[in-house]
PDB file of C-alpha atoms in Angstrom:
ATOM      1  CA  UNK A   8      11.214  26.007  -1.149  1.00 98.00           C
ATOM      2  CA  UNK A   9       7.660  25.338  -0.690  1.00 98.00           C
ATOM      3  CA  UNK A  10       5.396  22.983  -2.063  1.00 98.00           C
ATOM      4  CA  UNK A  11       1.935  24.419  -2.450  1.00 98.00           C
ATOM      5  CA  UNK A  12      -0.327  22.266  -3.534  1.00 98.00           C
ATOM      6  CA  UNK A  13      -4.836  21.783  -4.866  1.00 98.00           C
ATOM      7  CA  UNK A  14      -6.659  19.362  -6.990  1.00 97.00           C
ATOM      8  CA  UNK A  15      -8.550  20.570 -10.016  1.00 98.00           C
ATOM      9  CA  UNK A  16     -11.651  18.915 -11.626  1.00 97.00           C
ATOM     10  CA  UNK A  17      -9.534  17.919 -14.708  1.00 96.00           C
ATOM     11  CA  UNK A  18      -6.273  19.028 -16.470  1.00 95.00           C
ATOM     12  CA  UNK A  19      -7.885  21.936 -18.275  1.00 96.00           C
ATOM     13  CA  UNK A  20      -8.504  23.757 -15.232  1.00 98.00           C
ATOM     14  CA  UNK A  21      -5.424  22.929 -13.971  1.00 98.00           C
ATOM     15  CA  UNK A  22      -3.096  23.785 -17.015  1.00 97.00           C
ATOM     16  CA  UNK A  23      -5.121  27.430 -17.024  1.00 98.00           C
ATOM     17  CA  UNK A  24      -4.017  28.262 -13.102  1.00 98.00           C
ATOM     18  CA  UNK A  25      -0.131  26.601 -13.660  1.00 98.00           C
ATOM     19  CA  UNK A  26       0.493  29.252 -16.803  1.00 97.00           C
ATOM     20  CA  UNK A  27      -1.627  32.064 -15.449  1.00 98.00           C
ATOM     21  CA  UNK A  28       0.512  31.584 -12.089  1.00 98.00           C
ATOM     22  CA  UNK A  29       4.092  31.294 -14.180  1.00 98.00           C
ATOM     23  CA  UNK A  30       2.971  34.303 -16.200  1.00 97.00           C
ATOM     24  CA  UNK A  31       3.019  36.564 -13.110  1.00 97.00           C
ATOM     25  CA  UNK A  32       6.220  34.345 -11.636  1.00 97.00           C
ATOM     26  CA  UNK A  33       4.407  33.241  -8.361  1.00 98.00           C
ATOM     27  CA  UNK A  34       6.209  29.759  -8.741  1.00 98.00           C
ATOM     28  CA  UNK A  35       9.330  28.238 -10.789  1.00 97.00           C
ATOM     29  CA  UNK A  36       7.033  25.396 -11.978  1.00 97.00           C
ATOM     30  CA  UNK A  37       4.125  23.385 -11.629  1.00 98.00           C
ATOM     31  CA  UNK A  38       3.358  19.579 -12.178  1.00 97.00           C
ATOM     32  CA  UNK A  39       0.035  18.531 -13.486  1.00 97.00           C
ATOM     33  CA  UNK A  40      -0.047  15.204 -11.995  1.00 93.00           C
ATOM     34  CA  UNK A  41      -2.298  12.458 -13.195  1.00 86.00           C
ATOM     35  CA  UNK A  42      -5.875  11.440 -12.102  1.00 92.00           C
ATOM     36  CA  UNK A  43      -6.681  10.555  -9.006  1.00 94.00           C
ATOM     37  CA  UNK A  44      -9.647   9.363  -7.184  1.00 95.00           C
ATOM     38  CA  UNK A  45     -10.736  11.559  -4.304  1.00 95.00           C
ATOM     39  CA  UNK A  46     -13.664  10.146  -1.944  1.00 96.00           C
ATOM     40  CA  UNK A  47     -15.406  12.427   0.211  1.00 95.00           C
ATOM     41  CA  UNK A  48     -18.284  12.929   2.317  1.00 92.00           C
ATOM     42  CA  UNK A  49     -21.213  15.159  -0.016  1.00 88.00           C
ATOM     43  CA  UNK A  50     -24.885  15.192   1.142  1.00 83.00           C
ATOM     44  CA  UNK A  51     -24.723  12.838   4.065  1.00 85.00           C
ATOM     45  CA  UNK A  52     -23.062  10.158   1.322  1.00 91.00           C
ATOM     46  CA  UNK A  53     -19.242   8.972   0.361  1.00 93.00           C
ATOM     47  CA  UNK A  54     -18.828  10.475  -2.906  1.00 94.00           C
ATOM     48  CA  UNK A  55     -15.544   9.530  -5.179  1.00 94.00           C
ATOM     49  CA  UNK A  56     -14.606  11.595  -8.051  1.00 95.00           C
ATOM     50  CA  UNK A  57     -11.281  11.698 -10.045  1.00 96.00           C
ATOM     51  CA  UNK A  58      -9.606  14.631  -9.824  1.00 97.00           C
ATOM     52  CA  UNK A  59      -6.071  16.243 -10.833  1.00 97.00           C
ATOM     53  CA  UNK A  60      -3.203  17.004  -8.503  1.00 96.00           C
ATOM     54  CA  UNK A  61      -1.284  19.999  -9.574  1.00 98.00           C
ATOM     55  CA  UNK A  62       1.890  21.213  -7.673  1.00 98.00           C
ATOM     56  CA  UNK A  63       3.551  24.558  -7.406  1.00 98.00           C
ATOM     57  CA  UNK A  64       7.370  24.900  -6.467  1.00 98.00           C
ATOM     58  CA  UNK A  65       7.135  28.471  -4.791  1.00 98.00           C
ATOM     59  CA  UNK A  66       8.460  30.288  -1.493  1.00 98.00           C
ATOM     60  CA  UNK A  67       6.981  32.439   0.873  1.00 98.00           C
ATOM     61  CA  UNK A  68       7.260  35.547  -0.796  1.00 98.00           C
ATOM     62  CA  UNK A  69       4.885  34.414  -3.487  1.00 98.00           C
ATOM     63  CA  UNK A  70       2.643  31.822  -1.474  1.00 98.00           C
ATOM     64  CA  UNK A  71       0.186  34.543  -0.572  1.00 98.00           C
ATOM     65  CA  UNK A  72      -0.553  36.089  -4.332  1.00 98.00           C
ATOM     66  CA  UNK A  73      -0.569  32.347  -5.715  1.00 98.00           C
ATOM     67  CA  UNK A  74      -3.446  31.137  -2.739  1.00 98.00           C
ATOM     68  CA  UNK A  75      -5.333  34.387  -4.289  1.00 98.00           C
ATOM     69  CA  UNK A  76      -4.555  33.274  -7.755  1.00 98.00           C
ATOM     70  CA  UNK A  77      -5.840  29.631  -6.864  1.00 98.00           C
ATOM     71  CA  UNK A  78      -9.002  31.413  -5.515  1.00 98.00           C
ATOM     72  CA  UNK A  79      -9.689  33.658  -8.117  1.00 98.00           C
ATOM     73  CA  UNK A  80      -9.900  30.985 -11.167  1.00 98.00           C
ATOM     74  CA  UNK A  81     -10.270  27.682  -9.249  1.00 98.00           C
ATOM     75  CA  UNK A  82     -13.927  26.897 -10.080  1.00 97.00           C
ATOM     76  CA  UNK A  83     -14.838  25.166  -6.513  1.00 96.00           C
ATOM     77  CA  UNK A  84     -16.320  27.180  -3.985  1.00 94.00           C
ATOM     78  CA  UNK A  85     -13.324  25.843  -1.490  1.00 94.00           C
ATOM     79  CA  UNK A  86     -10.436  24.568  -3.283  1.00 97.00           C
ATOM     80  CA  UNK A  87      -8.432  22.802  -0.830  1.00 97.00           C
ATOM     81  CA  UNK A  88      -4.761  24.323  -0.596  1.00 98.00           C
ATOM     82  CA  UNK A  89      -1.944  23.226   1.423  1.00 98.00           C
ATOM     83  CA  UNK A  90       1.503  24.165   1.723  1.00 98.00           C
ATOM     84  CA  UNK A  91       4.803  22.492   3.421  1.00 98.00           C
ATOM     85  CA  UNK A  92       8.222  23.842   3.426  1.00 98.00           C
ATOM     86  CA  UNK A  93      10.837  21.288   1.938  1.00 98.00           C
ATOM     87  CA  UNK A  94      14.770  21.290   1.853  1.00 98.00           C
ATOM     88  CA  UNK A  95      16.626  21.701  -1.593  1.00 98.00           C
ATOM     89  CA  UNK A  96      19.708  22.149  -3.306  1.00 98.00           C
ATOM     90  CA  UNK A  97      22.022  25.916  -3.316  1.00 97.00           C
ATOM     91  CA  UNK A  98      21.698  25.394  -7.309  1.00 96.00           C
ATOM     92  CA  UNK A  99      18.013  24.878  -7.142  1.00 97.00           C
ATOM     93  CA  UNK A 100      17.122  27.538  -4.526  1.00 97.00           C
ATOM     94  CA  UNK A 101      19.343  29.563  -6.793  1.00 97.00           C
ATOM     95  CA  UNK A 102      17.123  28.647  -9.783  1.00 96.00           C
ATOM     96  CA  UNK A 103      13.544  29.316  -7.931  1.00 97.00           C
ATOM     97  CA  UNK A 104      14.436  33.051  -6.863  1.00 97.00           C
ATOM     98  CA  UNK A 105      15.394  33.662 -10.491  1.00 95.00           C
ATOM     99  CA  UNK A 106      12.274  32.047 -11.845  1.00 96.00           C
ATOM    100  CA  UNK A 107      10.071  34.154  -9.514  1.00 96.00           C
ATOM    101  CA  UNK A 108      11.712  37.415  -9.592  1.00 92.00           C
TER     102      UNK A 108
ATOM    103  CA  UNK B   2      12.424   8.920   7.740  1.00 98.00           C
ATOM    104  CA  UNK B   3      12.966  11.595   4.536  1.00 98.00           C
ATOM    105  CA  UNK B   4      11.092  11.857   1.277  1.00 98.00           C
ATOM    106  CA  UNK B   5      13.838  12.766  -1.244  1.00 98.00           C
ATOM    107  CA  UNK B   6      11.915  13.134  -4.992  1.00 98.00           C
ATOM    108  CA  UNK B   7      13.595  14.438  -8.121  1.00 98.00           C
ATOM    109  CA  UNK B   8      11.942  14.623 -11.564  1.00 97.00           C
ATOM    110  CA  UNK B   9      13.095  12.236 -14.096  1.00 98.00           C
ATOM    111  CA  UNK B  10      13.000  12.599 -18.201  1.00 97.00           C
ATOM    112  CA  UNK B  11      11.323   9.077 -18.622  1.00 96.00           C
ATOM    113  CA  UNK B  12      11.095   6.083 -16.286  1.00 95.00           C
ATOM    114  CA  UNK B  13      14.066   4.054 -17.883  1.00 96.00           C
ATOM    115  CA  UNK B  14      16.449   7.053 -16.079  1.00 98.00           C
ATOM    116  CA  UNK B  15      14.015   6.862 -13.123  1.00 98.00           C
ATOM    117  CA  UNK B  16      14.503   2.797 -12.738  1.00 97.00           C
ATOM    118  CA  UNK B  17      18.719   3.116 -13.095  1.00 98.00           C
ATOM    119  CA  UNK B  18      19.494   5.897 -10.681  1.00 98.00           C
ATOM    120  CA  UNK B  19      16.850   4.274  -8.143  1.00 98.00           C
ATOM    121  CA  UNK B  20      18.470   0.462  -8.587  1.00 97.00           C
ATOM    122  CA  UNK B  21      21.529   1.990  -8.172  1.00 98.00           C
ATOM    123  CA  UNK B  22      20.250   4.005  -5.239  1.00 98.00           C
ATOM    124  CA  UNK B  23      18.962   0.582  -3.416  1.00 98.00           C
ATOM    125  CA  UNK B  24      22.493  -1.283  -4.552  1.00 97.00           C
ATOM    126  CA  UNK B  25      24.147   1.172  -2.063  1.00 97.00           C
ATOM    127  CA  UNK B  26      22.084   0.874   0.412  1.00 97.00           C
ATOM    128  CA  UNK B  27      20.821   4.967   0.157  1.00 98.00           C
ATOM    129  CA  UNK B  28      17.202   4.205   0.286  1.00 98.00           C
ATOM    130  CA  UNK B  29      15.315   1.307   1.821  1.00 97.00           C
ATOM    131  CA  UNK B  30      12.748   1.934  -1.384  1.00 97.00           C
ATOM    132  CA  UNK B  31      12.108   4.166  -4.558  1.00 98.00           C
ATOM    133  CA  UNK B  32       8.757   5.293  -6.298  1.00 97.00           C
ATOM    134  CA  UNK B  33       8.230   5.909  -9.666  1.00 97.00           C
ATOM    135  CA  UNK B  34       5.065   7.477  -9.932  1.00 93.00           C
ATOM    136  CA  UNK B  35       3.283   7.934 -13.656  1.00 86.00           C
ATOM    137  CA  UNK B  36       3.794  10.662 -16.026  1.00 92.00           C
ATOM    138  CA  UNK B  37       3.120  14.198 -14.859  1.00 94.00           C
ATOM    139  CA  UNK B  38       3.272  17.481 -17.121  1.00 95.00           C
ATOM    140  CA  UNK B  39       5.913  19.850 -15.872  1.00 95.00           C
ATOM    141  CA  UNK B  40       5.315  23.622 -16.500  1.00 96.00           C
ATOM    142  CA  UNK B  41       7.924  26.125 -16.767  1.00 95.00           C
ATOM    143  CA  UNK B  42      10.010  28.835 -18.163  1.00 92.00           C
ATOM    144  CA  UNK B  43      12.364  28.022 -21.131  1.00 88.00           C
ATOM    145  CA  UNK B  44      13.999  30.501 -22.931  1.00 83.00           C
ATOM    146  CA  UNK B  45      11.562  33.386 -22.580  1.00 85.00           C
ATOM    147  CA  UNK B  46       8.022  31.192 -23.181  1.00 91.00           C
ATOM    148  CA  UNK B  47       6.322  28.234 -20.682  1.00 93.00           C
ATOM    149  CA  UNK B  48       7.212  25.130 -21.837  1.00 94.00           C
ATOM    150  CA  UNK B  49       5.481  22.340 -20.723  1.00 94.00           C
ATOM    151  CA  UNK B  50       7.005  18.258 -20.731  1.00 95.00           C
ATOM    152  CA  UNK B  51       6.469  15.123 -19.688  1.00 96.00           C
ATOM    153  CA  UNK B  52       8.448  14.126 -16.811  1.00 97.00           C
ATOM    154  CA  UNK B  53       8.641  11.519 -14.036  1.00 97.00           C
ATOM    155  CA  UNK B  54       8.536  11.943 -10.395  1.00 97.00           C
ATOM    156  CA  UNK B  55      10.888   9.881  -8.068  1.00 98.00           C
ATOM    157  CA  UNK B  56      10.344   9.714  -4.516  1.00 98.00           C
ATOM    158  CA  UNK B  57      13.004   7.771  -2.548  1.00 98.00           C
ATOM    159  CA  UNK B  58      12.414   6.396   1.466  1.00 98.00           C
ATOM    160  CA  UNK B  59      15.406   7.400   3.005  1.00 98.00           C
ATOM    161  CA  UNK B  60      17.119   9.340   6.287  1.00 98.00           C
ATOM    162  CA  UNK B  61      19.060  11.726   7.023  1.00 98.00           C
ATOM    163  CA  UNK B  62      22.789   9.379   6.905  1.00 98.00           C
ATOM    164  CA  UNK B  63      22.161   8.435   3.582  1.00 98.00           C
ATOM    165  CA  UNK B  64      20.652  11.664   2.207  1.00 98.00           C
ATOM    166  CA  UNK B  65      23.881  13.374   1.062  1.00 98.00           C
ATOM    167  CA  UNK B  66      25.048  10.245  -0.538  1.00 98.00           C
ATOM    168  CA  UNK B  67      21.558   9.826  -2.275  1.00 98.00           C
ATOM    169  CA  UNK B  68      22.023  13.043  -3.962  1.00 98.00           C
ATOM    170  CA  UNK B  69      25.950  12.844  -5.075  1.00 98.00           C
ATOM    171  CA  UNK B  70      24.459   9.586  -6.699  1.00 98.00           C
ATOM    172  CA  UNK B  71      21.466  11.362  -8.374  1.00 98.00           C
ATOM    173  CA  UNK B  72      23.743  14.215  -9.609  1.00 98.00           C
ATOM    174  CA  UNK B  73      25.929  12.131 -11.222  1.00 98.00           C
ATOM    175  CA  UNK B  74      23.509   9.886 -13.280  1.00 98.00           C
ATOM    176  CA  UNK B  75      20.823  12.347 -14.182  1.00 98.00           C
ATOM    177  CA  UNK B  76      20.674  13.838 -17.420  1.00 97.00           C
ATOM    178  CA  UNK B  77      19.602  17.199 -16.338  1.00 96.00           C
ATOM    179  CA  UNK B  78      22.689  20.070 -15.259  1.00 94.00           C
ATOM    180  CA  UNK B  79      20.334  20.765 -12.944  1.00 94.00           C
ATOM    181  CA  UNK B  80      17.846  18.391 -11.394  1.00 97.00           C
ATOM    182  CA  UNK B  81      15.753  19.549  -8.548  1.00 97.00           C
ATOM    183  CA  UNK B  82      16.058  17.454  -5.497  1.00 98.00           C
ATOM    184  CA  UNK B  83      13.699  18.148  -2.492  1.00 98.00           C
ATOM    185  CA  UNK B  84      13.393  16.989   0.507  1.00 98.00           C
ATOM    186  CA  UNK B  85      11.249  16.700   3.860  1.00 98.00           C
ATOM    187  CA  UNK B  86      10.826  14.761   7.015  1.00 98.00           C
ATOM    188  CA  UNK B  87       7.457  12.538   7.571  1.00 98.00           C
ATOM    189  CA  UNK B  88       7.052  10.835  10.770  1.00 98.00           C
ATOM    190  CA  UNK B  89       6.434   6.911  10.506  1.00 98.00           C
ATOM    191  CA  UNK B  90       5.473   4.344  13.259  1.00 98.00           C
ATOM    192  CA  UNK B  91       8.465   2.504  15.025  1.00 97.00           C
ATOM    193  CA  UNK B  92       8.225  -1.005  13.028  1.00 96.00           C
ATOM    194  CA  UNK B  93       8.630   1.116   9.558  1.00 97.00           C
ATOM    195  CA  UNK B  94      11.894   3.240  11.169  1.00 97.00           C
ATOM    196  CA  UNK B  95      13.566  -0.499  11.829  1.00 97.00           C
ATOM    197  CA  UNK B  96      12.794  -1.682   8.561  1.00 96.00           C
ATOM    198  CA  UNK B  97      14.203   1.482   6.925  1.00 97.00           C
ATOM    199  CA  UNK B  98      16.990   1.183   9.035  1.00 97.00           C
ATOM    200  CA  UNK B  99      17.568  -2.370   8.192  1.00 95.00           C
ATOM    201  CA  UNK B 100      17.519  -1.583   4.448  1.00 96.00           C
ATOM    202  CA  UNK B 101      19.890   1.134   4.356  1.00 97.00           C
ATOM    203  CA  UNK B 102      22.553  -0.582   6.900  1.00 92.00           C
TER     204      UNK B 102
ATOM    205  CA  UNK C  22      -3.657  19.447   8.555  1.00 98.00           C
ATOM    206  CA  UNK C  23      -1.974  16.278   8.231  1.00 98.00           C
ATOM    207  CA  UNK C  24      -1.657  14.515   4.933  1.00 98.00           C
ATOM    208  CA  UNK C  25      -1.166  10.731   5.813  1.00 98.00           C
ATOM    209  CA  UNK C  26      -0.001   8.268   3.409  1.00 98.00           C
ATOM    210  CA  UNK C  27       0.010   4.403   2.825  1.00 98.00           C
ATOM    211  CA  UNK C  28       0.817   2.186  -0.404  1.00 97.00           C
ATOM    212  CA  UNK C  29      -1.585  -0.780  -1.714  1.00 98.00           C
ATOM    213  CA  UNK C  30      -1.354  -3.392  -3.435  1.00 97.00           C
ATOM    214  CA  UNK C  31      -4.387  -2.393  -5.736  1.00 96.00           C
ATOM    215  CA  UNK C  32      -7.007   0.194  -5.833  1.00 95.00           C
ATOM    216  CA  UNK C  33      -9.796  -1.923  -3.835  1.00 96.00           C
ATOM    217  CA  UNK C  34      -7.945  -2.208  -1.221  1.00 98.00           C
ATOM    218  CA  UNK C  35      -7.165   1.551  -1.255  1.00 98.00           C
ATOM    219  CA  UNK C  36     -10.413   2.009  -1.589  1.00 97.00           C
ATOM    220  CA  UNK C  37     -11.621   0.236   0.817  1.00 98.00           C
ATOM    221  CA  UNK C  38      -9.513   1.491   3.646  1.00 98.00           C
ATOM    222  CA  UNK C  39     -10.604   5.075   1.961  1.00 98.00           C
ATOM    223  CA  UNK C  40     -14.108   4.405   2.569  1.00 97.00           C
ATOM    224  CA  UNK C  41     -13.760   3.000   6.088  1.00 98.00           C
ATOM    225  CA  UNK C  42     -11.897   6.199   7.340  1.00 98.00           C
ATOM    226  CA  UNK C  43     -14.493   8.176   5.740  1.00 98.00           C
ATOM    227  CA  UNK C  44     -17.069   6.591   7.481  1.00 97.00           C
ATOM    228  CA  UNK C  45     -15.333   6.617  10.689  1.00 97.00           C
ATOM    229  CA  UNK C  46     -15.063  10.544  10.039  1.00 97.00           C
ATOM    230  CA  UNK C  47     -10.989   9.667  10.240  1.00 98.00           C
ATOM    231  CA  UNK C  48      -9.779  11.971   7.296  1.00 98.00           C
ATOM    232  CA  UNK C  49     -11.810  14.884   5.282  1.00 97.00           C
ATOM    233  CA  UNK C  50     -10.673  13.574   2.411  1.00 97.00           C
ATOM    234  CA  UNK C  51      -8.611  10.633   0.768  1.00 98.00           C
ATOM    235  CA  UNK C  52      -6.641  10.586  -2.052  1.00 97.00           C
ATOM    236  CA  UNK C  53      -5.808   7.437  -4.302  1.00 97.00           C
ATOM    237  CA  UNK C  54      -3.192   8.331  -7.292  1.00 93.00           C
ATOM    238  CA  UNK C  55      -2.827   5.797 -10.055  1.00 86.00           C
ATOM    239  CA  UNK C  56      -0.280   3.169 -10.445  1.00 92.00           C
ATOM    240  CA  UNK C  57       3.305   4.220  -9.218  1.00 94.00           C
ATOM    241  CA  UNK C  58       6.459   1.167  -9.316  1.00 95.00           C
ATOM    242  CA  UNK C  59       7.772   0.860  -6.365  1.00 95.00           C
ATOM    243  CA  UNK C  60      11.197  -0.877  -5.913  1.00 96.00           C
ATOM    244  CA  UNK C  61      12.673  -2.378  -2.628  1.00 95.00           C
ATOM    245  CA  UNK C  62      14.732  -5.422  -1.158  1.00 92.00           C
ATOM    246  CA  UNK C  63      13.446  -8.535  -1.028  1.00 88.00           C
ATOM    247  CA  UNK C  64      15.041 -11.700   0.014  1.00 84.00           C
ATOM    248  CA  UNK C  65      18.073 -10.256  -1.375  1.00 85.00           C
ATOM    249  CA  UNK C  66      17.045  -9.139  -4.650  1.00 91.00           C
ATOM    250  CA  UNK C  67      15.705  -5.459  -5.933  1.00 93.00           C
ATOM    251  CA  UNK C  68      12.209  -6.411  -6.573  1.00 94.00           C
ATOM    252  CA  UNK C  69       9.631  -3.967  -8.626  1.00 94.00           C
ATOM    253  CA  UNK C  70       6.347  -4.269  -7.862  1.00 95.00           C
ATOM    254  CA  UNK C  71       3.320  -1.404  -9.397  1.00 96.00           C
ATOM    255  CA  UNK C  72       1.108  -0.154  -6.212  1.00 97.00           C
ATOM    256  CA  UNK C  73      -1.482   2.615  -5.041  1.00 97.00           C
ATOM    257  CA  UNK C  74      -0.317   5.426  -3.057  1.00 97.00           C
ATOM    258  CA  UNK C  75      -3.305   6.096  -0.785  1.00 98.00           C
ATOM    259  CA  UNK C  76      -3.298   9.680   0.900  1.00 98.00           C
ATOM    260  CA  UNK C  77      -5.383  11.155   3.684  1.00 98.00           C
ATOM    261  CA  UNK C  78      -6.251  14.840   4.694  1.00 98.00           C
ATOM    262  CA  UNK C  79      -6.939  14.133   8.591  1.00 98.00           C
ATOM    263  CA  UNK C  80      -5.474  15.951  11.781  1.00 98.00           C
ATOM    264  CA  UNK C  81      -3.200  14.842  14.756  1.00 98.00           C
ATOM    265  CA  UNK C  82      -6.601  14.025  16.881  1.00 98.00           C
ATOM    266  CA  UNK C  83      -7.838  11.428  14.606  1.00 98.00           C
ATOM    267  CA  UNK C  84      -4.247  10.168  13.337  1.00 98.00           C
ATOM    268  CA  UNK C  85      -3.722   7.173  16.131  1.00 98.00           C
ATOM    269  CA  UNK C  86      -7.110   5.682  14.723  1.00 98.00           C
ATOM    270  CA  UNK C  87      -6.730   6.223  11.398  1.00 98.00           C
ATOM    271  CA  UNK C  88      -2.870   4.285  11.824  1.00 98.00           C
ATOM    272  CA  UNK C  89      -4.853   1.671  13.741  1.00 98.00           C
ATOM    273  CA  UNK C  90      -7.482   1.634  11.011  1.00 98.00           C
ATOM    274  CA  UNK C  91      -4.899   1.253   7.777  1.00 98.00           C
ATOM    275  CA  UNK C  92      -3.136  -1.648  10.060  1.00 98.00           C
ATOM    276  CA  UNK C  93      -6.078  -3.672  10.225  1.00 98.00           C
ATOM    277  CA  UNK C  94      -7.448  -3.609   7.018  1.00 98.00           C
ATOM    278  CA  UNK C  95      -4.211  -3.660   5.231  1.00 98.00           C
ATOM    279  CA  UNK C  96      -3.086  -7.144   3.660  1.00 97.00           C
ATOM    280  CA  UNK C  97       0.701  -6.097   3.995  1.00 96.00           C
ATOM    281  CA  UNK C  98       2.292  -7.369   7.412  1.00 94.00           C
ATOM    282  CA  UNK C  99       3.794  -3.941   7.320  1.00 94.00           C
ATOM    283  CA  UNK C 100       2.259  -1.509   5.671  1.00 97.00           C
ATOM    284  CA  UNK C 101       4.738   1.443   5.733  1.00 97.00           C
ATOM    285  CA  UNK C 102       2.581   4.613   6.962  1.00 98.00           C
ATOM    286  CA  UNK C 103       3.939   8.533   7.094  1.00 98.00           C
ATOM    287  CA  UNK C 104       2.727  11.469   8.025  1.00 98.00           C
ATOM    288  CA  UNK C 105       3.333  14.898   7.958  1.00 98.00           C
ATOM    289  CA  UNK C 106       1.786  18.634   8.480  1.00 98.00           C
ATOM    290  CA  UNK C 107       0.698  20.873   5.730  1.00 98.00           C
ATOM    291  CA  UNK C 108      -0.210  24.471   6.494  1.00 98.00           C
ATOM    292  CA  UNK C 109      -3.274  25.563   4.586  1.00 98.00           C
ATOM    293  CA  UNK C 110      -6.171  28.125   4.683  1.00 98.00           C
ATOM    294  CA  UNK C 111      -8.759  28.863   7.288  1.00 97.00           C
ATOM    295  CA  UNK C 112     -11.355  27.688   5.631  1.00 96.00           C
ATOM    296  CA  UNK C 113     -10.049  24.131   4.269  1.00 97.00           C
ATOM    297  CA  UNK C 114      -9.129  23.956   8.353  1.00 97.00           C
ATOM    298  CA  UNK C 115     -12.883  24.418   9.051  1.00 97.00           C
ATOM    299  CA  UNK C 116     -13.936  21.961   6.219  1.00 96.00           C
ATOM    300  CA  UNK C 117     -11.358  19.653   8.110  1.00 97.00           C
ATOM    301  CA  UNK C 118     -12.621  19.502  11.395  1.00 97.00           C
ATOM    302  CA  UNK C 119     -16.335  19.498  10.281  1.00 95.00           C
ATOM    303  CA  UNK C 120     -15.572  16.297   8.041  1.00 96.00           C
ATOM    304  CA  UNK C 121     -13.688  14.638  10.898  1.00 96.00           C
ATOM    305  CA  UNK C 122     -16.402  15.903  14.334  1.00 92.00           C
TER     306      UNK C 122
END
């Protein structure tokens, strides 16, 4: 399983790319995680701005088409994406091919 | 040290299976992190809920244990349990060992 | 990428850290989510006690100081730090290492 993962400027945003991706069964699920505060370096100044967390479960059969999803209705020029394998469960690896068939 | 996380329906389940989790000794801590929005497939449309995530400090010797316990108090048939390995520094790999002894 | 995490006790202190990495160009980015319970041994009680999880985007060159950094600053005697590596696109890698020259 892989966790692929981007922050969105609010939950709107972020609710829009977790059913467009589910639609088209590039992940099981996603989680819309609360706001955060992300500080950052913009202009020659530390910026902070709250932000949402959203988190695909996926594999690597669908990571590609879901970073070009991300891309295609994210509205930052560079949405940050990152990815890491994790273990799971037979049930639950079971679950996410049928989800994503 | 492993990050083990399931999703939880509320934080009353999260709080019992991660007490009980730390009164045997099969993770040196648990976090219950706030509500999150959960997207998926349910019976032909994308449902979405509120759910809680729970992320438990453990290691490898206690993760099979860790799960048996999780399966057998969650709600869910099928919870989704994932896990990784993070690297720590050496004084937070004795006190994780020390907790889980 | 590495994404390298710490709890506080409170979101000035997270925020503080934050800001000194940032200005030491130690992390791109950081990351601080909203109150999560964390629950642990102490003195031989389970203890709950609400904290920040504080999250960095950095790489393995700037990791040692950023550890060094988080110990300093940190009002825990041991603040327990992890790390691990996330793959993620070219150009978030470039963003990286510009943030962090």
């Amino acid at each position: 399983m892989l966790h692929l993962e981007t922050t969105c400027p609010d939950s709107a945003v972020a609710k829009d790319i977790a059913r467009a991706a589910l639609q088209r069964r590039l992940a099981a699920c996603a989680q819309i995680q609360p706001e955060i505060v992300s500080l950052f370096h913009w202009q020659g100044a530390i910026e902070d701005e709250t932000e949402i967390r959203l988190i695909f479960k996926t594999h690597e059969g669908r990571r590609d088409a879901l970073i070009t999803l991300i891309r295609d209705m994210h509205p930052y020029d560079l949405p940050v994406i990152t990815w890491h394998l994790v273990a799971t469960t037979p049930d639950a690896t079971e679950w996410l091919l049928e989800e994503t068939r």
